[in-house]
XYZ file of N, CA, C and O in Angstrom:
564
model
N 87.573 -18.341 107.261
C 89.002 -18.275 107.082
C 89.477 -16.917 107.549
O 88.776 -15.922 107.390
N 90.675 -16.897 108.108
C 91.238 -15.635 108.579
C 92.754 -15.686 108.490
O 93.361 -16.733 108.706
N 93.347 -14.529 108.173
C 94.794 -14.384 108.205
C 95.127 -13.100 108.939
O 94.537 -12.053 108.673
N 96.069 -13.196 109.872
C 96.551 -12.019 110.591
C 98.066 -11.971 110.450
O 98.751 -12.955 110.709
N 98.558 -10.797 110.065
C 100.006 -10.635 110.003
C 100.522 -10.309 111.412
O 99.745 -10.166 112.358
N 101.814 -10.160 111.548
C 102.454 -9.918 112.840
C 102.140 -8.501 113.328
O 102.610 -7.521 112.741
N 101.361 -8.380 114.398
C 100.946 -7.065 114.903
C 102.078 -6.320 115.613
O 101.908 -5.172 116.000
N 103.217 -6.943 115.786
C 104.378 -6.259 116.376
C 105.103 -5.394 115.352
O 105.929 -4.556 115.702
N 104.794 -5.591 114.078
C 105.435 -4.826 112.998
C 104.801 -3.444 112.866
O 103.708 -3.198 113.338
N 105.497 -2.542 112.168
C 104.965 -1.203 111.935
C 103.731 -1.230 111.050
O 102.821 -0.446 111.220
N 103.726 -2.147 110.090
C 102.556 -2.313 109.217
C 102.025 -3.720 109.419
O 102.771 -4.696 109.302
N 100.753 -3.825 109.742
C 100.143 -5.134 109.883
C 98.731 -5.103 109.321
O 98.135 -4.042 109.150
N 98.214 -6.283 109.019
C 96.907 -6.353 108.381
C 96.212 -7.655 108.777
O 96.840 -8.614 109.232
N 94.916 -7.652 108.579
C 94.072 -8.801 108.844
C 93.075 -8.915 107.703
O 92.574 -7.907 107.221
N 92.799 -10.135 107.295
C 91.769 -10.379 106.287
C 91.011 -11.636 106.694
O 91.623 -12.604 107.152
N 89.699 -11.594 106.582
C 88.934 -12.802 106.867
C 87.664 -12.836 106.048
O 87.206 -11.812 105.537
N 87.133 -14.026 105.933
C 85.896 -14.231 105.212
C 85.060 -15.256 105.966
O 85.610 -16.171 106.577
N 83.762 -15.057 105.952
C 82.845 -16.026 106.547
C 81.704 -16.256 105.569
O 81.328 -15.370 104.799
N 81.177 -17.466 105.624
C 80.043 -17.815 104.781
C 79.161 -18.750 105.583
O 79.646 -19.638 106.282
N 77.844 -18.512 105.516
C 76.963 -19.407 106.244
C 75.514 -19.006 106.123
O 75.132 -18.188 105.286
N 74.710 -19.600 107.001
C 73.278 -19.326 107.006
C 73.001 -17.990 107.672
O 73.688 -17.592 108.609
N 71.984 -17.320 107.175
C 71.535 -16.047 107.735
C 70.016 -16.084 107.722
O 69.397 -15.942 106.670
N 69.415 -16.320 108.886
C 67.985 -16.569 108.996
C 67.609 -17.682 108.020
O 68.111 -18.799 108.151
N 66.799 -17.412 107.017
C 66.449 -18.464 106.053
C 67.188 -18.275 104.723
O 66.783 -18.804 103.702
N 68.278 -17.533 104.751
C 69.080 -17.296 103.555
C 70.552 -17.575 103.815
O 70.898 -18.375 104.677
N 71.403 -16.865 103.079
C 72.843 -17.053 103.189
C 73.535 -15.703 103.277
O 73.033 -14.693 102.770
N 74.713 -15.705 103.909
C 75.501 -14.483 104.017
C 76.967 -14.800 103.715
O 77.488 -15.835 104.118
N 77.588 -13.905 102.988
C 79.020 -13.939 102.733
C 79.576 -12.620 103.251
O 79.101 -11.550 102.859
N 80.565 -12.689 104.141
C 81.178 -11.487 104.700
C 82.663 -11.495 104.388
O 83.348 -12.495 104.624
N 83.162 -10.382 103.870
C 84.585 -10.179 103.612
C 85.032 -8.981 104.446
O 84.395 -7.923 104.395
N 86.104 -9.151 105.205
C 86.617 -8.058 106.035
C 88.111 -7.920 105.845
O 88.820 -8.922 105.701
N 88.583 -6.675 105.867
C 90.015 -6.404 105.769
C 90.340 -5.209 106.657
O 89.544 -4.285 106.800
N 91.512 -5.261 107.249
C 91.985 -4.163 108.098
C 93.478 -4.015 107.866
O 94.207 -4.998 107.772
N 93.932 -2.772 107.765
C 95.356 -2.479 107.623
C 95.710 -1.342 108.565
O 94.947 -0.386 108.701
N 96.862 -1.456 109.224
C 97.298 -0.443 110.183
C 98.773 -0.155 109.979
O 99.581 -1.077 109.837
N 99.103 1.136 109.982
C 100.485 1.597 109.928
C 100.768 2.345 111.219
O 100.125 3.358 111.509
N 101.714 1.834 111.986
C 102.038 2.426 113.287
C 103.402 3.090 113.187
O 104.416 2.418 112.986
N 103.425 4.397 113.307
C 104.667 5.166 113.285
C 104.931 5.640 114.715
O 104.606 6.771 115.077
N 105.471 4.742 115.511
C 105.655 4.975 116.945
C 106.621 6.127 117.169
O 107.560 6.280 116.417
N 106.444 6.922 118.172
C 105.368 6.882 119.160
C 104.254 7.892 118.883
O 103.420 8.121 119.734
N 104.222 8.494 117.721
C 103.338 9.639 117.507
C 102.082 9.378 116.681
O 101.089 10.065 116.856
N 102.097 8.414 115.756
C 101.024 8.341 114.773
C 100.636 6.892 114.476
O 101.501 6.030 114.309
N 99.324 6.658 114.395
C 98.785 5.377 113.943
C 97.725 5.680 112.880
O 96.802 6.458 113.122
N 97.865 5.076 111.698
C 96.907 5.228 110.609
C 96.304 3.855 110.323
O 97.037 2.855 110.308
N 95.021 3.814 110.105
C 94.400 2.523 109.833
C 93.159 2.656 108.980
O 92.589 3.740 108.846
N 92.764 1.532 108.393
C 91.528 1.493 107.632
C 90.907 0.108 107.802
O 91.612 -0.903 107.810
N 89.599 0.086 107.976
C 88.810 -1.144 108.043
C 87.809 -1.118 106.904
O 87.230 -0.073 106.613
N 87.582 -2.268 106.303
C 86.562 -2.381 105.258
C 85.820 -3.697 105.475
O 86.434 -4.714 105.805
N 84.503 -3.653 105.281
C 83.669 -4.845 105.434
C 82.600 -4.838 104.344
O 81.991 -3.809 104.076
N 82.406 -6.001 103.752
C 81.375 -6.183 102.729
C 80.515 -7.376 103.132
O 81.040 -8.458 103.430
N 79.205 -7.176 103.175
C 78.254 -8.245 103.474
C 77.345 -8.437 102.269
O 76.718 -7.483 101.808
N 77.270 -9.669 101.789
C 76.379 -10.038 100.699
C 75.331 -10.969 101.299
O 75.634 -12.117 101.639
N 74.111 -10.471 101.445
C 73.035 -11.228 102.076
C 72.018 -11.627 101.017
O 71.437 -10.768 100.354
N 71.821 -12.948 100.866
C 70.856 -13.482 99.899
C 69.726 -14.152 100.671
O 69.960 -15.105 101.420
N 68.511 -13.652 100.472
C 67.329 -14.202 101.130
C 66.333 -14.667 100.080
O 66.271 -14.103 98.987
N 65.522 -15.662 100.402
C 64.517 -16.120 99.433
C 63.386 -15.109 99.298
O 63.175 -14.268 100.180
N 62.652 -15.193 98.196
C 61.496 -14.310 97.987
C 60.484 -14.578 99.093
O 60.373 -15.697 99.582
N 59.809 -13.593 99.570
C 59.642 -12.228 99.086
C 60.626 -11.234 99.707
O 60.483 -10.037 99.550
N 61.635 -11.715 100.425
C 62.577 -10.819 101.100
C 63.624 -10.310 100.116
O 63.991 -10.989 99.168
N 64.121 -9.127 100.394
C 65.098 -8.502 99.508
C 66.516 -8.928 99.873
O 66.842 -9.100 101.043
N 67.356 -9.082 98.853
C 68.783 -9.302 99.063
C 69.418 -7.959 99.409
O 68.838 -6.898 99.166
N 70.626 -8.002 99.967
C 71.279 -6.751 100.333
C 72.781 -6.891 100.164
O 73.350 -7.951 100.424
N 73.396 -5.817 99.725
C 74.845 -5.690 99.608
C 75.235 -4.491 100.453
O 74.815 -3.370 100.160
N 76.034 -4.704 101.487
C 76.342 -3.652 102.460
C 77.855 -3.435 102.516
O 78.617 -4.382 102.695
N 78.254 -2.175 102.402
C 79.653 -1.773 102.567
C 79.791 -0.924 103.817
O 78.957 -0.063 104.091
N 80.881 -1.130 104.551
C 81.247 -0.284 105.679
C 82.750 -0.038 105.577
O 83.538 -0.990 105.609
N 83.135 1.233 105.422
C 84.540 1.605 105.281
C 84.865 2.639 106.350
O 84.125 3.621 106.515
N 85.980 2.405 107.084
C 86.298 3.258 108.240
C 87.792 3.549 108.334
O 88.540 2.786 108.952
N 88.269 4.634 107.762
C 89.644 5.046 108.030
C 89.736 5.764 109.376
O 88.766 6.348 109.846
N 90.920 5.695 109.996
C 91.108 6.343 111.300
C 92.543 6.868 111.425
O 93.464 6.347 110.791
N 92.685 7.877 112.293
C 93.982 8.487 112.581
C 94.069 8.687 114.089
O 93.142 9.223 114.700
N 95.164 8.247 114.683
C 95.435 8.460 116.105
C 96.776 9.170 116.224
O 97.793 8.646 115.758
N 96.766 10.345 116.846
C 97.976 11.142 117.003
C 98.244 11.336 118.488
O 97.343 11.710 119.241
N 99.487 11.097 118.900
C 99.913 11.342 120.273
C 100.859 12.537 120.248
O 101.967 12.446 119.723
N 100.400 13.660 120.805
C 101.231 14.868 120.833
C 102.233 14.816 121.975
O 103.362 15.266 121.843
N 101.799 14.303 123.114
C 102.655 14.147 124.287
C 102.050 13.039 125.140
O 101.042 12.439 124.765
N 102.632 12.784 126.304
C 102.076 11.726 127.151
C 100.737 12.127 127.768
O 100.065 11.291 128.358
N 100.325 13.385 127.581
C 99.066 13.859 128.153
C 98.066 14.392 127.127
O 96.957 14.763 127.493
N 98.429 14.458 125.861
C 97.556 15.049 124.854
C 97.453 14.131 123.639
O 98.472 13.763 123.039
N 96.188 13.756 123.270
C 95.930 12.801 122.201
C 94.817 13.316 121.299
O 93.929 14.029 121.756
N 94.863 12.904 120.043
C 93.811 13.256 119.089
C 93.481 12.019 118.269
O 94.367 11.369 117.710
N 92.199 11.663 118.185
C 91.725 10.505 117.434
C 90.616 10.954 116.489
O 89.729 11.685 116.901
N 90.664 10.475 115.255
C 89.605 10.773 114.294
C 89.221 9.494 113.566
O 90.090 8.743 113.119
N 87.919 9.272 113.456
C 87.357 8.137 112.726
C 86.389 8.689 111.697
O 85.501 9.485 112.026
N 86.561 8.284 110.449
C 85.637 8.624 109.371
C 84.977 7.315 108.958
O 85.655 6.291 108.856
N 83.667 7.339 108.754
C 82.966 6.098 108.463
C 81.921 6.311 107.375
O 81.173 7.275 107.415
N 81.889 5.361 106.424
C 80.884 5.377 105.369
C 80.146 4.048 105.390
O 80.772 2.980 105.393
N 78.812 4.106 105.402
C 77.992 2.905 105.418
C 76.906 3.001 104.355
O 76.171 3.981 104.302
N 76.800 1.951 103.521
C 75.727 1.926 102.529
C 74.410 1.471 103.149
O 73.355 1.735 102.589
N 74.457 0.808 104.305
C 73.234 0.346 104.951
C 72.367 1.523 105.387
O 71.167 1.559 105.145
N 72.962 2.508 106.009
C 72.244 3.685 106.479
C 72.395 4.874 105.534
O 71.913 5.961 105.836
N 73.114 4.702 104.413
C 73.450 5.830 103.540
C 73.993 6.981 104.369
O 73.487 8.103 104.341
N 75.044 6.689 105.123
C 75.565 7.632 106.106
C 77.076 7.795 105.945
O 77.799 6.833 105.700
N 77.525 9.037 106.068
C 78.938 9.377 106.126
C 79.150 10.115 107.435
O 78.489 11.128 107.691
N 80.022 9.603 108.279
C 80.195 10.214 109.595
C 81.647 10.499 109.916
O 82.559 9.810 109.468
N 81.831 11.539 110.730
C 83.148 11.935 111.230
C 83.039 12.076 112.734
O 82.127 12.723 113.245
N 83.979 11.453 113.445
C 84.062 11.595 114.888
C 85.505 11.941 115.210
O 86.417 11.175 114.892
N 85.716 13.099 115.824
C 87.057 13.547 116.152
C 87.106 13.916 117.627
O 86.244 14.637 118.117
N 88.117 13.391 118.333
C 88.190 13.581 119.781
C 89.578 14.050 120.186
O 90.583 13.441 119.840
N 89.618 15.141 120.931
C 90.847 15.642 121.530
C 90.794 15.314 123.013
O 89.810 15.624 123.689
N 91.839 14.672 123.527
C 91.861 14.217 124.916
C 93.076 14.790 125.626
O 94.202 14.650 125.163
N 92.829 15.420 126.775
C 93.900 15.941 127.630
C 93.834 15.227 128.963
O 92.837 15.315 129.675
N 94.877 14.491 129.297
C 94.958 13.799 130.594
C 95.718 14.702 131.547
O 96.923 14.834 131.482
N 94.972 15.364 132.443
C 95.586 16.349 133.341
C 95.997 15.765 134.678
O 96.716 16.405 135.442
N 95.568 14.545 134.988
C 95.957 13.819 136.191
C 95.688 12.343 135.922
O 94.949 12.007 134.993
N 96.264 11.441 136.726
C 95.988 10.017 136.487
C 94.486 9.713 136.529
O 93.782 10.128 137.444
N 93.995 9.016 135.496
C 92.584 8.650 135.347
C 91.650 9.854 135.327
O 90.465 9.734 135.611
N 92.152 11.011 134.979
C 91.357 12.232 134.903
C 91.604 12.891 133.551
O 92.735 13.244 133.227
N 90.529 13.050 132.767
C 90.661 13.508 131.390
C 89.622 14.570 131.058
O 88.516 14.568 131.604
N 90.004 15.427 130.125
C 89.085 16.378 129.521
C 89.017 16.028 128.032
O 90.049 15.944 127.357
N 87.789 15.788 127.529
C 87.570 15.403 126.138
C 86.792 16.499 125.429
O 85.799 16.994 125.954
N 87.228 16.837 124.234
C 86.471 17.685 123.330
C 86.178 16.835 122.099
O 87.096 16.388 121.406
N 84.878 16.575 121.830
C 84.474 15.637 120.783
C 83.614 16.361 119.748
O 82.674 17.069 120.094
N 83.948 16.163 118.476
C 83.187 16.721 117.364
C 82.597 15.566 116.559
O 83.318 14.652 116.152
N 81.281 15.574 116.345
C 80.582 14.574 115.541
C 79.893 15.273 114.380
O 79.283 16.321 114.563
N 79.962 14.651 113.211
C 79.316 15.204 112.028
C 78.840 14.032 111.178
O 79.613 13.117 110.901
N 77.567 14.027 110.803
C 76.995 12.957 109.993
C 76.234 13.543 108.820
O 75.567 14.569 108.958
N 76.331 12.861 107.673
C 75.709 13.339 106.441
C 74.907 12.220 105.784
O 75.298 11.047 105.843
N 73.810 12.585 105.123
C 73.138 11.695 104.197
C 74.042 11.559 102.974
O 74.651 12.536 102.551
N 74.099 10.382 102.367
C 74.962 10.215 101.192
C 74.181 10.072 99.900
O 74.733 9.653 98.892
N 72.910 10.452 99.937
C 72.146 10.429 98.689
C 72.587 11.612 97.826
O 73.649 12.175 98.026
N 71.801 12.039 96.901
C 72.199 13.096 95.967
C 72.425 14.448 96.633
O 73.125 15.291 96.087
N 71.853 14.669 97.807
C 71.982 15.987 98.440
C 73.236 16.141 99.285
O 73.722 17.240 99.463
N 73.769 15.041 99.833
C 74.888 15.073 100.786
C 74.628 16.123 101.871
O 75.459 16.954 102.186
N 73.413 16.090 102.429
C 73.001 17.055 103.437
C 73.369 16.556 104.834
O 73.404 15.355 105.090
N 73.627 17.487 105.762
C 73.958 17.066 107.125
C 72.766 16.423 107.835
O 71.644 16.875 107.700
N 73.030 15.340 108.567
C 72.016 14.719 109.433
C 72.031 15.415 110.782
O 71.018 15.845 111.278
N 73.200 15.453 111.398
C 73.355 16.164 112.668
C 74.830 16.456 112.906
O 75.706 15.804 112.359
N 75.049 17.433 113.756
C 76.395 17.823 114.181
C 76.363 18.067 115.674
O 75.350 18.515 116.214
N 77.475 17.801 116.323
C 77.538 18.100 117.749
C 78.980 18.343 118.166
O 79.910 17.796 117.575
N 79.119 19.162 119.175
C 80.393 19.365 119.858
C 80.114 19.106 121.332
O 79.189 19.687 121.909
N 80.888 18.200 121.910
C 80.667 17.795 123.290
C 81.934 17.995 124.101
O 83.036 17.757 123.608
N 81.748 18.393 125.335
C 82.838 18.543 126.278
C 82.561 17.610 127.451
O 81.467 17.641 128.028
N 83.526 16.765 127.764
C 83.338 15.792 128.837
C 84.539 15.854 129.771
O 85.690 15.876 129.329
N 84.259 15.840 131.064
C 85.310 15.862 132.085
C 85.157 14.615 132.952
O 84.061 14.336 133.455
N 86.229 13.872 133.105
C 86.253 12.761 134.059
C 87.357 13.048 135.067
O 88.444 13.509 134.703
N 87.051 12.791 136.335
C 88.030 13.046 137.394
C 88.004 11.896 138.378
O 86.938 11.470 138.831
N 89.163 11.377 138.693
C 89.280 10.260 139.611
C 89.354 10.765 141.040
O 90.241 11.520 141.397
N 88.367 10.375 141.823
C 88.350 10.716 143.249
C 88.951 9.561 144.032
O 88.448 8.440 143.988
N 90.016 9.823 144.749
C 90.639 8.794 145.561
C 90.141 8.967 146.988
O 90.529 9.888 147.696
N 89.220 8.113 147.392
C 88.622 8.219 148.717
C 89.175 7.186 149.674
O 89.462 6.112 149.395
């Protein structure tokens, strides 16, 4: 089952559920997404997913959560900033991905990307961090 509201509105949402076979067991998935679009500068959204996996013995059952809020900011027609925060119980991971994009010519961009991931056990220790710089340039030959 699925329901989608009108995506032309400033606030829209989607909710769906699935149930069925999963290998030799069963799976129930619940998903929800909500987005607030404040045109032309800001988009805020959140996605949530829950998977309930039931398997026969000797296999283990699993309950998995994935939650992902995001922010998209448009400063001008050439400068954008996107951030995604994600929490997953499957990997016990909390991650942040933030990207600044400058479009200096058509199909030519400079990206500055920051990634940060943490273990979510009792220590909340960093897994890895990175800062990346990427340049794409369109060659018209």
